[in-house]
Short mmCIF file of C-alpha atoms in Angstrom, two decimals:
data_model
loop_
_atom_site.label_atom_id
_atom_site.label_comp_id
_atom_site.label_asym_id
_atom_site.label_seq_id
_atom_site.Cartn_x
_atom_site.Cartn_y
_atom_site.Cartn_z
CA MET A 1 55.85 77.35 -45.87
CA SER A 2 56.37 74.74 -43.15
CA GLN A 3 54.25 76.81 -40.75
CA HIS A 4 51.41 76.91 -43.28
CA VAL A 5 51.57 73.13 -43.80
CA SER A 6 51.61 72.58 -40.05
CA ALA A 7 48.64 74.91 -39.52
CA ASN A 8 46.74 73.24 -42.36
CA ALA A 9 47.41 69.79 -40.92
CA GLN A 10 46.25 70.95 -37.49
CA TYR A 11 43.05 72.40 -38.93
CA ARG A 12 42.32 69.15 -40.74
CA ARG A 13 42.89 67.10 -37.60
CA ILE A 14 40.43 69.28 -35.72
CA VAL A 15 37.85 68.98 -38.52
CA TYR A 16 38.16 65.21 -38.70
CA MET A 17 37.97 64.83 -34.93
CA ILE A 18 34.84 66.97 -34.68
CA CYS A 19 33.17 65.10 -37.54
CA LEU A 20 34.16 61.72 -36.11
CA ILE A 21 32.65 62.50 -32.71
CA GLY A 22 29.54 63.91 -34.35
CA ALA A 23 29.19 60.79 -36.49
CA LEU A 24 29.18 58.52 -33.42
CA GLY A 25 25.40 58.91 -33.51
CA GLY A 26 25.57 56.78 -36.63
CA LEU A 27 27.51 54.12 -34.72
CA LEU A 28 24.70 53.85 -32.16
CA PHE A 29 22.20 53.80 -35.02
CA GLY A 30 24.04 50.79 -36.46
CA LEU A 31 24.42 49.00 -33.14
CA ASP A 32 20.67 49.18 -32.50
CA GLN A 33 19.74 48.48 -36.12
CA GLY A 34 22.02 45.44 -36.42
CA PHE A 35 21.21 44.11 -32.97
CA ILE A 36 18.32 41.93 -34.08
CA ALA A 37 20.01 39.90 -36.82
CA ASN A 38 22.18 37.74 -34.57
CA SER A 39 20.40 38.19 -31.23
CA LEU A 40 16.78 37.42 -32.14
CA ALA A 41 17.24 33.71 -31.44
CA THR A 42 18.65 34.54 -27.98
CA ILE A 43 15.81 36.98 -27.28
CA ASP A 44 13.31 34.30 -28.34
CA LYS A 45 14.87 31.85 -25.87
CA VAL A 46 14.93 34.30 -22.94
CA TYR A 47 11.46 35.77 -23.46
CA GLY A 48 9.72 32.90 -25.30
CA LEU A 49 8.68 35.06 -28.25
CA THR A 50 6.54 33.87 -31.13
CA THR A 51 7.48 34.80 -34.70
CA GLU A 52 4.96 37.65 -34.64
CA GLN A 53 6.24 38.96 -31.30
CA GLY A 54 9.81 38.85 -32.58
CA GLU A 55 8.78 40.79 -35.69
CA HIS A 56 7.00 43.35 -33.52
CA TYR A 57 10.02 43.81 -31.26
CA SER A 58 12.24 44.26 -34.33
CA ALA A 59 9.97 46.82 -36.00
CA VAL A 60 9.24 48.94 -32.91
CA LEU A 61 12.64 50.59 -33.34
CA ALA A 62 11.32 52.11 -36.57
CA TRP A 63 8.14 53.42 -34.95
CA GLY A 64 10.24 55.14 -32.29
CA GLY A 65 12.41 56.48 -35.08
CA ILE A 66 9.39 58.11 -36.72
CA LEU A 67 8.54 59.98 -33.50
CA GLY A 68 12.17 60.99 -33.04
CA ALA A 69 12.35 62.29 -36.59
CA LEU A 70 9.08 64.21 -36.11
CA LEU A 71 10.39 66.09 -33.07
CA SER A 72 14.04 66.34 -34.04
CA GLY A 73 13.49 69.33 -36.31
CA LEU A 74 12.04 71.33 -33.42
CA PHE A 75 14.81 70.13 -31.12
CA ALA A 76 17.53 71.03 -33.63
CA ARG A 77 16.10 74.51 -34.24
CA PHE A 78 15.49 75.57 -30.65
CA LEU A 79 18.17 73.62 -28.75
CA GLY A 80 20.88 73.59 -31.39
CA ARG A 81 22.51 70.68 -33.19
CA LYS A 82 25.02 69.94 -30.42
CA LYS A 83 22.48 69.66 -27.58
CA VAL A 84 20.38 67.27 -29.64
CA LEU A 85 23.42 65.03 -30.13
CA VAL A 86 24.04 65.14 -26.36
CA LEU A 87 20.39 64.18 -25.76
CA ALA A 88 20.63 61.27 -28.18
CA GLY A 89 23.78 60.00 -26.48
CA PHE A 90 22.13 60.19 -23.06
CA LEU A 91 19.06 58.24 -24.24
CA PHE A 92 21.22 55.61 -25.94
CA THR A 93 23.16 55.09 -22.71
CA LEU A 94 20.21 55.03 -20.29
CA LEU A 95 17.86 52.83 -22.31
CA SER A 96 20.55 50.33 -23.31
CA LEU A 97 21.56 50.05 -19.64
CA ILE A 98 17.96 49.32 -18.61
CA SER A 99 17.68 46.73 -21.40
CA SER A 100 20.86 45.00 -20.21
CA LEU A 101 19.11 44.31 -16.88
CA LEU A 102 16.60 42.12 -18.81
CA PRO A 103 13.39 43.76 -17.57
CA PRO A 104 9.91 42.36 -18.37
CA LEU A 105 9.06 42.19 -22.07
CA GLY A 106 6.84 45.29 -21.95
CA ILE A 107 9.64 47.44 -20.50
CA LEU A 108 12.18 45.90 -22.89
CA THR A 109 9.95 46.78 -25.83
CA ALA A 110 9.42 50.31 -24.47
CA CYS A 111 13.21 50.69 -24.22
CA ARG A 112 13.59 49.62 -27.85
CA PHE A 113 10.96 52.19 -28.82
CA GLY A 114 12.93 54.79 -26.87
CA LEU A 115 16.15 53.70 -28.57
CA GLY A 116 14.32 54.14 -31.87
CA PHE A 117 13.41 57.66 -30.75
CA ALA A 118 17.11 58.35 -30.05
CA VAL A 119 18.08 56.84 -33.39
CA GLY A 120 15.43 59.01 -35.07
CA ILE A 121 16.79 62.27 -33.71
CA ALA A 122 20.37 61.12 -34.42
CA SER A 123 19.55 60.13 -38.01
CA PHE A 124 18.18 63.65 -38.50
CA THR A 125 20.77 65.65 -36.61
CA VAL A 126 24.07 63.94 -37.44
CA PRO A 127 23.94 64.48 -41.25
CA LEU A 128 22.66 68.01 -40.67
CA TYR A 129 25.44 68.80 -38.19
CA LEU A 130 28.17 67.34 -40.40
CA SER A 131 26.96 69.10 -43.56
CA GLU A 132 26.85 72.45 -41.73
CA THR A 133 30.21 72.07 -39.98
CA ALA A 134 32.50 70.38 -42.54
CA PRO A 135 34.28 72.47 -45.22
CA THR A 136 32.71 72.33 -48.70
CA SER A 137 35.68 70.46 -50.20
CA ILE A 138 35.20 67.46 -47.90
CA ARG A 139 31.54 67.91 -46.95
CA GLY A 140 30.35 64.85 -48.83
CA GLY A 141 33.02 62.61 -47.37
CA MET A 142 32.45 63.85 -43.84
CA ALA A 143 28.68 63.52 -44.12
CA THR A 144 29.26 59.98 -45.38
CA LEU A 145 30.86 59.24 -42.00
CA PHE A 146 27.30 58.95 -40.68
CA GLN A 147 26.57 55.98 -42.91
CA LEU A 148 30.05 54.53 -42.34
CA MET A 149 29.46 54.61 -38.60
CA ILE A 150 26.10 52.88 -39.10
CA THR A 151 27.80 50.05 -40.97
CA ILE A 152 30.60 49.80 -38.40
CA GLY A 153 27.95 49.59 -35.68
CA ILE A 154 26.09 46.84 -37.54
CA PHE A 155 29.34 44.93 -38.01
CA LEU A 156 30.49 45.32 -34.39
CA ILE A 157 27.19 44.18 -32.92
CA ALA A 158 27.01 41.22 -35.30
CA VAL A 159 30.51 40.04 -34.40
CA THR A 160 30.07 40.56 -30.66
CA ASN A 161 26.60 38.98 -30.58
CA VAL A 162 27.79 35.89 -32.47
CA ALA A 163 30.89 35.63 -30.28
CA ILE A 164 28.91 36.06 -27.05
CA ALA A 165 26.29 33.50 -28.08
CA LYS A 166 28.89 30.95 -29.25
CA VAL A 167 31.24 31.32 -26.27
CA LEU A 168 28.84 31.67 -23.34
CA GLY A 169 25.80 29.71 -24.41
CA HIS A 170 23.91 30.91 -21.29
CA PHE A 171 21.00 32.82 -22.80
CA GLU A 172 20.30 35.36 -20.03
CA ILE A 173 23.95 36.31 -19.49
CA SER A 174 24.55 36.40 -23.24
CA LEU A 175 21.63 38.76 -23.87
CA SER A 176 22.66 41.04 -21.00
CA LEU A 177 26.20 41.29 -22.42
CA MET A 178 24.83 41.95 -25.91
CA PHE A 179 23.04 45.02 -24.57
CA GLY A 180 26.12 45.90 -22.53
CA VAL A 181 28.15 46.38 -25.71
CA ILE A 182 25.72 49.12 -26.78
CA VAL A 183 25.97 50.76 -23.34
CA LEU A 184 29.74 51.06 -23.71
CA PHE A 185 29.65 52.81 -27.09
CA ALA A 186 26.66 54.94 -26.08
CA ALA A 187 28.62 56.30 -23.14
CA ILE A 188 31.52 57.19 -25.47
CA MET A 189 29.17 59.12 -27.75
CA PHE A 190 27.49 60.89 -24.85
CA LEU A 191 30.77 62.05 -23.33
CA GLY A 192 32.33 62.95 -26.70
CA SER A 193 29.35 65.03 -27.81
CA LEU A 194 29.76 67.26 -24.74
CA PHE A 195 32.97 68.63 -26.29
CA LEU A 196 31.60 69.33 -29.80
CA PRO A 197 31.29 72.91 -31.08
CA GLU A 198 27.88 74.12 -32.19
CA SER A 199 27.04 74.29 -35.90
CA PRO A 200 28.22 77.68 -37.24
CA ARG A 201 25.16 77.93 -39.49
CA TRP A 202 22.81 77.43 -36.53
CA LEU A 203 24.71 80.05 -34.53
CA MET A 204 24.39 82.52 -37.42
CA LEU A 205 20.71 81.70 -37.70
CA LYS A 206 20.34 82.67 -34.02
CA GLY A 207 22.29 85.92 -34.49
CA ARG A 208 25.37 84.69 -32.60
CA GLU A 209 27.95 85.70 -35.19
CA VAL A 210 30.88 86.03 -32.78
CA GLU A 211 30.45 82.43 -31.62
CA ALA A 212 29.98 81.27 -35.21
CA ARG A 213 33.25 82.90 -36.22
CA LYS A 214 35.05 81.18 -33.35
CA VAL A 215 33.79 77.81 -34.57
CA LEU A 216 34.71 78.58 -38.18
CA ALA A 217 38.20 79.61 -37.06
CA ARG A 218 38.67 76.04 -35.85
CA VAL A 219 37.22 74.26 -38.90
CA ARG A 220 38.22 76.46 -41.86
CA GLU A 221 41.72 76.83 -43.27
CA SER A 222 41.93 80.61 -43.78
CA GLN A 223 40.36 83.91 -42.80
CA GLU A 224 39.41 84.47 -46.44
CA VAL A 225 37.34 81.29 -46.46
CA ILE A 226 35.70 82.27 -43.17
CA GLU A 227 34.70 85.72 -44.45
CA GLU A 228 33.28 84.28 -47.66
CA GLU A 229 31.24 81.68 -45.80
CA VAL A 230 29.93 84.17 -43.23
CA SER A 231 28.89 86.48 -46.07
CA GLU A 232 27.07 83.67 -47.88
CA ILE A 233 25.25 82.54 -44.73
CA LYS A 234 24.21 86.11 -43.89
CA GLU A 235 22.80 86.64 -47.36
CA SER A 236 20.96 83.35 -47.24
CA ILE A 237 19.44 84.23 -43.86
CA ARG A 238 18.48 87.72 -45.07
CA VAL A 239 16.67 86.33 -48.08
CA ASN A 240 14.84 83.74 -45.97
CA GLN A 241 13.58 85.98 -43.16
CA GLY A 242 10.80 84.54 -41.03
CA SER A 243 10.11 81.17 -39.50
CA GLY A 244 10.87 77.88 -41.17
CA ALA A 245 7.14 77.28 -41.51
CA ALA A 246 7.05 80.16 -44.01
CA MET A 247 8.90 77.87 -46.45
CA LEU A 248 5.71 75.85 -46.77
CA SER A 249 4.20 78.71 -48.76
CA LYS A 250 6.96 78.53 -51.38
CA GLY A 251 6.44 76.26 -54.35
CA TYR A 252 10.12 75.55 -54.87
CA PHE A 253 10.37 74.14 -51.34
CA TRP A 254 7.58 71.64 -52.01
CA LYS A 255 9.35 70.53 -55.16
CA ILE A 256 12.62 69.77 -53.41
CA LEU A 257 10.72 68.22 -50.48
CA VAL A 258 9.13 65.71 -52.86
CA VAL A 259 12.60 64.87 -54.21
CA GLY A 260 13.88 64.23 -50.68
CA VAL A 261 10.82 62.18 -49.76
CA VAL A 262 11.04 59.93 -52.81
CA LEU A 263 14.80 59.58 -52.42
CA GLN A 264 14.44 58.32 -48.84
CA MET A 265 11.49 56.14 -49.82
CA PHE A 266 13.60 54.39 -52.45
CA GLN A 267 16.49 54.01 -50.01
CA GLN A 268 14.27 51.60 -48.07
CA LEU A 269 12.26 50.08 -50.93
CA VAL A 270 15.41 48.70 -52.54
CA GLY A 271 15.33 46.23 -49.63
CA ILE A 272 18.25 47.08 -47.37
CA ASN A 273 16.54 46.51 -44.02
CA MET A 274 15.33 43.09 -45.06
CA MET A 275 18.96 42.15 -45.63
CA ILE A 276 20.28 43.84 -42.48
CA TYR A 277 17.65 42.48 -40.11
CA TYR A 278 16.78 39.11 -41.57
CA ALA A 279 19.78 37.90 -43.61
CA PRO A 280 20.55 35.03 -41.17
CA THR A 281 16.87 34.02 -41.26
CA ILE A 282 16.72 34.21 -45.06
CA PHE A 283 19.93 32.20 -45.43
CA GLY A 284 18.39 29.70 -43.00
CA TYR A 285 15.52 29.19 -45.45
CA ALA A 286 18.14 27.99 -47.92
CA GLY A 287 19.84 25.75 -45.35
CA MET A 288 22.78 28.13 -44.73
CA THR A 289 23.53 28.54 -41.03
CA GLY A 290 27.34 28.75 -40.82
CA ILE A 291 29.48 31.62 -39.63
CA ILE A 292 29.81 33.01 -43.16
CA ALA A 293 26.03 33.27 -43.48
CA LEU A 294 25.86 35.03 -40.10
CA LEU A 295 28.59 37.61 -40.71
CA ALA A 296 28.90 38.06 -44.50
CA ILE A 297 26.33 40.86 -44.77
CA PRO A 298 27.51 43.12 -41.91
CA THR A 299 31.16 42.63 -42.92
CA VAL A 300 30.68 43.59 -46.58
CA ASN A 301 28.32 46.40 -45.58
CA MET A 302 31.06 47.97 -43.46
CA LEU A 303 34.03 47.39 -45.78
CA PHE A 304 32.43 48.87 -48.87
CA THR A 305 31.21 52.03 -47.15
CA PHE A 306 34.84 53.13 -46.81
CA PRO A 307 35.26 53.72 -50.57
CA ALA A 308 32.12 55.87 -50.58
CA ILE A 309 33.89 58.46 -48.41
CA LYS A 310 36.37 59.07 -51.22
CA TRP A 311 34.11 58.38 -54.20
CA ILE A 312 31.30 60.72 -53.16
CA ASP A 313 33.47 63.83 -53.58
CA LYS A 314 35.45 62.41 -56.52
CA TRP A 315 32.75 60.86 -58.71
CA GLY A 316 29.74 62.73 -57.40
CA ARG A 317 26.49 61.77 -55.72
CA LYS A 318 24.42 60.95 -58.77
CA LYS A 319 26.90 58.60 -60.44
CA LEU A 320 27.17 56.57 -57.26
CA LEU A 321 23.38 56.32 -56.98
CA TYR A 322 23.11 55.09 -60.59
CA MET A 323 25.87 52.55 -60.06
CA GLY A 324 24.37 51.31 -56.79
CA ALA A 325 20.86 50.93 -58.20
CA THR A 326 22.19 48.93 -61.16
CA VAL A 327 24.25 46.60 -58.98
CA MET A 328 21.37 46.09 -56.53
CA MET A 329 18.89 45.39 -59.32
CA ILE A 330 21.07 42.68 -60.86
CA SER A 331 21.85 41.06 -57.51
CA MET A 332 18.22 41.10 -56.35
CA PHE A 333 17.06 39.36 -59.53
CA ALA A 334 19.89 36.82 -59.19
CA ALA A 335 18.87 36.09 -55.58
CA GLY A 336 15.26 35.68 -56.70
CA PHE A 337 16.21 33.15 -59.37
CA ALA A 338 18.39 31.31 -56.84
CA PHE A 339 15.38 30.91 -54.54
CA LEU A 340 13.24 29.77 -57.46
CA SER A 341 15.81 27.07 -58.11
CA ILE A 342 15.81 26.09 -54.44
CA ALA A 343 12.00 25.94 -54.42
CA HIS A 344 12.00 23.32 -57.20
CA SER A 345 14.78 21.17 -55.81
CA ALA A 346 16.76 20.62 -52.64
CA PRO A 347 19.19 23.47 -51.84
CA GLY A 348 22.32 22.70 -53.83
CA ALA A 349 25.82 24.11 -53.75
CA ILE A 350 25.28 26.23 -56.87
CA SER A 351 22.03 27.85 -55.72
CA LYS A 352 23.48 28.51 -52.25
CA THR A 353 26.58 30.08 -53.77
CA VAL A 354 24.53 32.27 -56.09
CA LEU A 355 22.33 33.38 -53.19
CA LEU A 356 25.28 34.24 -50.96
CA LEU A 357 27.17 36.05 -53.71
CA SER A 358 24.04 37.96 -54.73
CA ALA A 359 23.55 39.13 -51.16
CA VAL A 360 27.19 40.19 -50.87
CA VAL A 361 27.12 42.06 -54.19
CA TYR A 362 23.83 43.70 -53.23
CA ILE A 363 25.31 44.99 -49.97
CA PHE A 364 28.34 46.29 -51.89
CA GLY A 365 26.02 48.21 -54.20
CA PHE A 366 24.04 49.74 -51.34
CA ALA A 367 26.95 50.46 -49.00
CA CYS A 368 28.87 52.64 -51.46
CA SER A 369 25.85 54.42 -52.91
CA TRP A 370 22.30 54.65 -51.58
CA GLY A 371 23.33 54.03 -47.98
CA PRO A 372 25.37 57.22 -47.50
CA VAL A 373 24.42 59.30 -50.54
CA ALA A 374 20.67 59.56 -49.88
CA TRP A 375 21.39 61.09 -46.46
CA VAL A 376 24.04 63.42 -47.85
CA ILE A 377 21.83 64.80 -50.62
CA CYS A 378 18.91 65.37 -48.24
CA ALA A 379 21.23 67.31 -45.93
CA GLU A 380 22.41 69.47 -48.84
CA VAL A 381 19.42 70.39 -51.01
CA PHE A 382 17.04 72.11 -48.59
CA PRO A 383 17.16 75.91 -48.07
CA LEU A 384 18.61 76.98 -44.74
CA LYS A 385 15.31 78.19 -43.27
CA GLY A 386 13.50 75.03 -44.32
CA ARG A 387 16.31 72.56 -43.66
CA GLU A 388 14.89 71.31 -40.35
CA ILE A 389 11.44 70.79 -41.87
CA GLY A 390 12.86 69.07 -44.93
CA MET A 391 15.13 66.80 -42.91
CA THR A 392 12.34 66.01 -40.46
CA VAL A 393 9.90 64.95 -43.16
CA THR A 394 12.42 62.95 -45.19
CA THR A 395 13.81 61.19 -42.11
CA MET A 396 10.27 60.26 -41.04
CA ILE A 397 9.64 58.84 -44.50
CA ASN A 398 12.82 56.78 -44.26
CA TRP A 399 11.76 55.34 -40.91
CA THR A 400 8.20 54.74 -42.07
CA PHE A 401 9.27 52.63 -45.02
CA ALA A 402 11.96 50.95 -42.91
CA GLY A 403 9.22 49.86 -40.52
CA VAL A 404 7.03 48.66 -43.38
CA VAL A 405 9.88 46.51 -44.73
CA MET A 406 10.83 45.14 -41.30
CA ALA A 407 7.26 44.32 -40.31
CA ASN A 408 6.27 42.63 -43.57
CA ALA A 409 9.30 41.15 -45.35
CA LEU A 410 9.22 37.66 -43.84
CA SER A 411 5.42 37.46 -43.96
CA PHE A 412 5.47 38.48 -47.66
CA MET A 413 7.99 35.74 -48.41
CA LYS A 414 5.89 33.12 -46.64
CA ALA A 415 2.71 34.21 -48.42
CA ASN A 416 4.14 34.57 -51.94
CA GLY A 417 7.23 32.38 -51.97
CA ASN A 418 10.77 33.15 -50.88
CA ALA A 419 11.78 34.44 -54.33
CA SER A 420 8.93 36.94 -54.65
CA ILE A 421 10.25 39.77 -52.52
CA PHE A 422 13.61 39.85 -54.32
CA PHE A 423 11.87 40.56 -57.63
CA VAL A 424 9.79 43.29 -55.96
CA PHE A 425 12.89 45.04 -54.61
CA GLY A 426 14.65 44.62 -57.96
CA GLY A 427 11.72 46.42 -59.59
CA PHE A 428 12.07 49.31 -57.16
CA CYS A 429 15.75 49.59 -58.13
CA ILE A 430 14.64 50.16 -61.74
CA LEU A 431 12.11 52.80 -60.69
CA SER A 432 14.77 54.57 -58.61
CA MET A 433 17.00 54.97 -61.67
CA ILE A 434 14.17 56.60 -63.63
CA PHE A 435 13.60 58.99 -60.73
CA LEU A 436 17.33 59.82 -60.56
CA LYS A 437 17.50 60.76 -64.22
CA PHE A 438 14.73 63.32 -64.15
CA PHE A 439 14.71 64.85 -60.68
CA VAL A 440 17.89 64.41 -58.59
CA PRO A 441 20.67 67.06 -58.82
CA GLU A 442 24.42 66.55 -58.59
CA THR A 443 25.65 68.48 -55.54
CA LYS A 444 29.35 67.57 -55.55
CA GLY A 445 31.66 70.49 -54.71
CA VAL A 446 28.85 73.07 -54.63
CA SER A 447 28.15 75.28 -51.61
CA LEU A 448 24.83 74.91 -49.83
CA GLU A 449 24.08 78.58 -50.54
CA HIS A 450 24.58 78.10 -54.28
CA ILE A 451 22.19 75.14 -54.34
CA GLU A 452 19.67 77.27 -52.44
CA ALA A 453 20.01 80.19 -54.87
CA ASN A 454 19.41 77.97 -57.89
CA LEU A 455 16.38 76.39 -56.24
CA GLU A 456 14.81 79.76 -55.48
CA ASN A 457 15.49 81.01 -59.01
CA GLY A 458 13.52 78.17 -60.59
CA VAL A 459 16.45 76.16 -61.96
CA PRO A 460 15.23 72.63 -62.87
CA LEU A 461 15.67 70.27 -59.94
CA ARG A 462 18.20 68.01 -61.63
CA ASP A 463 20.35 71.09 -62.49
CA LEU A 464 20.53 72.66 -59.01
CA GLY A 465 24.25 71.97 -58.69
CA LYS A 466 25.25 73.59 -61.98
CA VAL A 467 27.25 76.83 -62.00
CA ASP A 468 26.65 77.73 -65.67
CA GLY A 469 30.16 78.94 -66.36
CA GLN A 470 30.29 81.63 -63.67
CA SER A 471 32.43 81.47 -60.59
CA GLN A 472 30.59 79.92 -57.71
CA GLY A 473 30.67 83.09 -55.62
CA GLN A 474 29.34 85.24 -58.48
CA ASN A 475 26.49 82.86 -59.13
CA ILE A 476 25.52 82.71 -55.46
CA ASN A 477 25.40 86.48 -55.09
CA ALA A 478 23.58 87.01 -58.35
CA GLY A 479 21.06 84.32 -57.53
CA LEU A 480 20.36 85.53 -54.02
CA ALA A 481 20.10 89.15 -55.10
CA GLY A 482 17.53 88.23 -57.70
CA THR A 483 15.42 86.08 -55.41
CA LYS A 484 11.88 87.27 -54.94
CA ALA A 485 10.68 87.87 -51.41
#
């Protein structure tokens, strides 16, 4: 008995360590994403940027992310998930190091584009790698590590940037050190990713069963579980013979692709990147420039992603998305009314408090729901053969709408009033709930192969995670056997 407990504990330690190293791509994502919020003023001082130039430098990360997402599917299929993570770590390290040397603005901007490219391939590959490597029972929680690492990265860079700027004061040295923080963590990811195992599903897809079994022996608790998973993967591959492009001829793939696209679209249109990138600027419009205004958003964003790791496998994906959309809707409307009050009178204590609390509650709602869950669902619902295509397209959509929000949020507020954009994002929260009800499935505790079988058999999209009273294994085999070529 004690030997079994010891072996089980060892297996879990290995699983968590592998997933943690894999999720470091999310940390670099967060460091680069959160870099702007509390460093833009320093960048403006060093490079003499106008408002438009600052907005362009902020948004170019997203345009690089789109290119990275476009190519990451090809990279992940032909190079493997592990090598793509190694590539991302290398790019993070090299480009952050060049940026820390404070090159001319053109080179600095090119480096940020390149960092966006690295973030793009990481935002595609990390959730995919974690969903394919983690055991089914903890797959949601482990995949949520990606979003948790993003929030930790945003928090770390906010704290270090504020501390560096406050302590040093010297703009050039401060900015160089701000980039240096990213170099340090990028090097950790790069070195750590060298020791990761390859995804067992990718190895099986390439016909390397012996290697896949070796990986599964490290990350599964029993031989019985390994045999069952190998059997399911084999059957899934057999049914989906041919290239991933062949999935484009299947109607069911287009249906689930639309679900993934709209899900990632809403993840950005609820307004998160406005809050992450421009919260200090927005609070400044209301006369709030203290340390709380600078650090409240990244701190809450990080702290409330921790519960999502537990809740996503306990409550389920869909319940969290409903809860998050409701909380974000209420807080966005409250923030809008706070700005309306400020517009008609001098910023008072009540309106400032309402605005700050609304922002904090909004971040809570996003951090434990749409932040991690949208990525997890997109990594789960696509068929094995079309997973790279599906993840590529949905990740590109996420970056496209992230760029749209980053490049236009402040301009929209100036043109239509500070309150306007909060009501727009609140409206998108309402639309997202309608979409959830009719099209998004619950995937908690269901194997990827079972979801795939239901999809191919024409089960309604919102019911893809249902087992219909049969054992999961029976349903998978029955579904796959009945799938039409």
